[in-house]
């Protein structure tokens, strides 16, 4: 499935940070799960459980303990799990994911104009499949990014209610990611 089709099928993404969240997401209609925890020993099992529930599993490569910040981590995940892709703040990992046929999501924190400029250069250089913009409660910034690129945008971080979700969509986000479980059931 192409990245944009994935977001169209699941505009609300369940971002799970522990076992409780993992089991709760299985009850939701969210078809995409961002895995924000785990380690080198259990990441395969976490991914397998998600896949057994018919959902897409995206591993946050920066947050799984014991994984390197080098591109080889993407090769490891591709060869040793049935994950569908990765999220990373490291553009080279995202680039490697795309090269291997994984979904590659560039996570970026927009804290000032320099961060915005860096993000634009990274998108132009590394061509991620998706970009996750954090925090996701900045409609003005989301609009600027939308005007700059046609890469699908995920708004994540500090999304706390339906109003935040609607504002992100109105500003041009294609999907939102949230750890707030009650928003997975809207």
CSV table of C-alpha atoms in Angstrom, one decimal:
chain,number,residue,atom,x,y,z
A,1,UNK,CA,0.0,0.0,0.0
A,2,UNK,CA,1.3,3.4,-0.9
A,3,UNK,CA,1.9,5.9,1.9
A,4,UNK,CA,-1.0,8.2,1.0
A,5,UNK,CA,-3.4,5.3,0.7
A,6,UNK,CA,-2.4,4.3,4.2
A,7,UNK,CA,-3.3,7.7,5.6
A,8,UNK,CA,-6.6,7.7,3.7
A,9,UNK,CA,-7.5,4.4,5.2
A,10,UNK,CA,-6.5,5.5,8.7
A,11,UNK,CA,-6.4,9.3,9.2
A,12,UNK,CA,-6.1,8.8,13.0
A,13,UNK,CA,-2.9,6.9,13.8
A,14,UNK,CA,-2.6,5.0,17.1
A,15,UNK,CA,0.8,5.8,18.6
A,16,UNK,CA,1.5,3.2,21.3
A,17,UNK,CA,4.0,3.8,24.1
A,18,UNK,CA,3.5,0.6,26.2
A,19,UNK,CA,1.8,-2.8,26.3
A,20,UNK,CA,-1.5,-1.4,27.6
A,21,UNK,CA,-1.7,1.0,24.6
A,22,UNK,CA,-0.8,-1.8,22.3
A,23,UNK,CA,-3.7,-4.0,23.5
A,24,UNK,CA,-6.0,-1.0,23.5
A,25,UNK,CA,-5.2,-0.1,19.9
A,26,UNK,CA,-6.3,-3.6,18.8
A,27,UNK,CA,-9.9,-2.6,19.8
A,28,UNK,CA,-9.8,0.7,17.8
A,29,UNK,CA,-10.5,1.2,14.1
A,30,UNK,CA,-7.0,2.7,13.6
A,31,UNK,CA,-5.4,0.8,10.8
A,32,UNK,CA,-1.9,2.3,11.4
A,33,UNK,CA,0.1,1.9,14.6
A,34,UNK,CA,3.2,3.8,15.4
A,35,UNK,CA,5.3,1.8,17.8
A,36,UNK,CA,7.0,4.2,20.3
A,37,UNK,CA,8.6,1.6,22.6
A,38,UNK,CA,10.2,-1.7,22.7
A,39,UNK,CA,13.7,-3.1,22.3
A,40,UNK,CA,15.9,-5.2,20.1
A,41,UNK,CA,14.6,-8.4,21.8
A,42,UNK,CA,10.8,-7.7,21.7
A,43,UNK,CA,10.3,-5.5,18.7
A,44,UNK,CA,9.6,-8.4,16.4
A,45,UNK,CA,6.9,-9.7,18.8
A,46,UNK,CA,5.3,-6.3,19.0
A,47,UNK,CA,5.2,-5.9,15.3
A,48,UNK,CA,3.8,-9.5,14.9
A,49,UNK,CA,0.9,-8.8,17.3
A,50,UNK,CA,0.0,-5.7,15.3
A,51,UNK,CA,0.1,-7.6,12.0
A,52,UNK,CA,-2.0,-10.4,13.5
A,53,UNK,CA,-4.7,-7.8,14.1
A,54,UNK,CA,-4.6,-6.7,10.5
A,55,UNK,CA,-3.0,-3.4,11.1
A,56,UNK,CA,0.1,-1.6,9.7
A,57,UNK,CA,3.1,-1.5,12.0
A,58,UNK,CA,5.5,1.4,11.8
A,59,UNK,CA,8.5,1.3,14.2
A,60,UNK,CA,10.0,4.4,15.6
A,61,UNK,CA,13.6,3.4,15.1
A,62,UNK,CA,14.9,6.1,17.4
A,63,UNK,CA,12.9,4.9,20.4
A,64,UNK,CA,13.4,1.1,20.3
A,65,UNK,CA,16.2,0.4,22.9
A,66,UNK,CA,19.3,-1.4,21.6
A,67,UNK,CA,18.9,-0.2,18.0
A,68,UNK,CA,21.7,1.8,16.5
A,69,UNK,CA,21.3,5.3,14.9
A,70,UNK,CA,23.0,3.9,11.8
A,71,UNK,CA,21.3,2.8,8.6
A,72,UNK,CA,21.9,-0.8,9.5
A,73,UNK,CA,19.1,-0.6,11.9
A,74,UNK,CA,16.7,-0.3,9.0
A,75,UNK,CA,18.1,-3.4,7.4
A,76,UNK,CA,17.8,-5.2,10.7
A,77,UNK,CA,14.1,-4.3,11.0
A,78,UNK,CA,13.4,-5.2,7.4
A,79,UNK,CA,15.1,-8.6,7.7
A,80,UNK,CA,13.9,-9.5,11.3
A,81,UNK,CA,10.4,-8.1,11.6
A,82,UNK,CA,7.3,-7.8,9.4
A,83,UNK,CA,7.1,-4.1,10.0
A,84,UNK,CA,5.7,-1.9,7.2
A,85,UNK,CA,8.0,1.0,7.8
A,86,UNK,CA,9.9,3.3,10.2
A,87,UNK,CA,9.7,6.7,11.7
A,88,UNK,CA,12.9,8.6,12.6
A,89,UNK,CA,14.3,12.0,13.2
A,90,UNK,CA,17.4,10.8,11.3
A,91,UNK,CA,17.1,11.5,7.6
A,92,UNK,CA,19.6,8.8,6.6
A,93,UNK,CA,17.5,6.1,8.3
A,94,UNK,CA,14.4,7.4,6.5
A,95,UNK,CA,16.3,7.4,3.2
A,96,UNK,CA,17.5,3.8,3.8
A,97,UNK,CA,13.9,2.8,4.6
A,98,UNK,CA,12.6,4.1,1.3
A,99,UNK,CA,15.5,2.4,-0.5
A,100,UNK,CA,14.5,-0.9,1.0
A,101,UNK,CA,10.8,-0.5,0.1
A,102,UNK,CA,9.7,0.4,3.7
A,103,UNK,CA,7.5,3.3,4.4
A,104,UNK,CA,9.9,6.1,5.5
A,105,UNK,CA,8.5,8.7,7.8
A,106,UNK,CA,10.7,11.8,8.7
A,107,UNK,CA,9.7,13.0,12.2
A,108,UNK,CA,10.6,16.7,12.7
A,109,UNK,CA,10.2,19.1,15.6
A,110,UNK,CA,9.4,22.6,14.5
A,111,UNK,CA,10.6,24.9,17.2
A,112,UNK,CA,11.7,27.9,15.2
A,113,UNK,CA,12.4,29.2,11.7
A,114,UNK,CA,15.8,27.4,11.5
A,115,UNK,CA,14.1,24.0,12.2
A,116,UNK,CA,11.5,24.8,9.5
A,117,UNK,CA,14.3,25.5,7.0
A,118,UNK,CA,16.2,22.4,8.0
A,119,UNK,CA,13.0,20.3,7.5
A,120,UNK,CA,12.5,21.7,4.0
A,121,UNK,CA,16.1,20.9,3.1
A,122,UNK,CA,15.7,17.3,4.4
A,123,UNK,CA,12.6,16.8,2.5
A,124,UNK,CA,14.2,18.0,-0.7
A,125,UNK,CA,17.4,15.9,-0.1
A,126,UNK,CA,16.0,12.6,1.3
A,127,UNK,CA,12.5,12.4,-0.1
A,128,UNK,CA,10.6,10.7,2.7
A,129,UNK,CA,7.3,9.0,2.0
A,130,UNK,CA,5.7,11.0,4.8
A,131,UNK,CA,6.7,13.7,7.2
A,132,UNK,CA,5.4,13.9,10.8
A,133,UNK,CA,5.4,17.4,12.1
A,134,UNK,CA,5.6,18.0,15.9
A,135,UNK,CA,3.9,19.5,17.7
A,136,UNK,CA,0.8,19.0,15.6
A,137,UNK,CA,-1.2,21.8,17.1
A,138,UNK,CA,0.3,24.5,14.9
A,139,UNK,CA,-2.1,25.2,12.1
A,140,UNK,CA,-0.1,28.1,10.7
A,141,UNK,CA,3.0,26.0,10.4
A,142,UNK,CA,1.1,23.1,8.9
A,143,UNK,CA,-0.3,25.4,6.3
A,144,UNK,CA,3.2,26.7,5.4
A,145,UNK,CA,4.5,23.1,5.1
A,146,UNK,CA,1.5,22.1,3.0
A,147,UNK,CA,2.1,25.0,0.6
A,148,UNK,CA,5.8,23.9,0.3
A,149,UNK,CA,5.4,20.2,-0.4
A,150,UNK,CA,3.0,17.5,-1.7
A,151,UNK,CA,4.6,14.9,0.7
A,152,UNK,CA,1.8,13.7,2.9
A,153,UNK,CA,1.8,15.3,6.4
A,154,UNK,CA,1.1,13.7,9.7
A,155,UNK,CA,0.4,16.1,12.7
A,156,UNK,CA,1.6,14.6,15.9
A,157,UNK,CA,2.3,15.7,19.5
A,158,UNK,CA,0.1,17.6,21.9
A,159,UNK,CA,-3.1,16.5,20.0
A,160,UNK,CA,-5.5,16.5,22.9
A,161,UNK,CA,-9.1,16.6,21.5
A,162,UNK,CA,-11.3,16.5,18.4
A,163,UNK,CA,-10.9,20.3,18.0
A,164,UNK,CA,-7.1,19.8,17.6
A,165,UNK,CA,-7.7,17.0,15.1
A,166,UNK,CA,-10.0,19.1,13.0
A,167,UNK,CA,-7.7,22.1,13.1
A,168,UNK,CA,-4.8,20.0,11.9
A,169,UNK,CA,-6.9,18.6,9.0
A,170,UNK,CA,-8.1,22.1,8.1
A,171,UNK,CA,-4.5,23.3,8.0
A,172,UNK,CA,-3.6,20.6,5.5
A,173,UNK,CA,-2.5,17.6,7.5
A,174,UNK,CA,-3.4,14.3,5.9
A,175,UNK,CA,-3.4,12.4,9.2
A,176,UNK,CA,-2.7,12.8,12.9
A,177,UNK,CA,-0.9,10.6,15.3
A,178,UNK,CA,-1.7,10.5,19.0
A,179,UNK,CA,-1.0,8.5,22.1
A,180,UNK,CA,-4.3,9.8,23.6
A,181,UNK,CA,-6.2,6.6,23.4
A,182,UNK,CA,-9.7,8.1,23.5
A,183,UNK,CA,-9.0,9.8,20.2
A,184,UNK,CA,-8.4,6.5,18.6
A,185,UNK,CA,-12.2,5.8,19.0
A,186,UNK,CA,-13.7,8.9,17.4
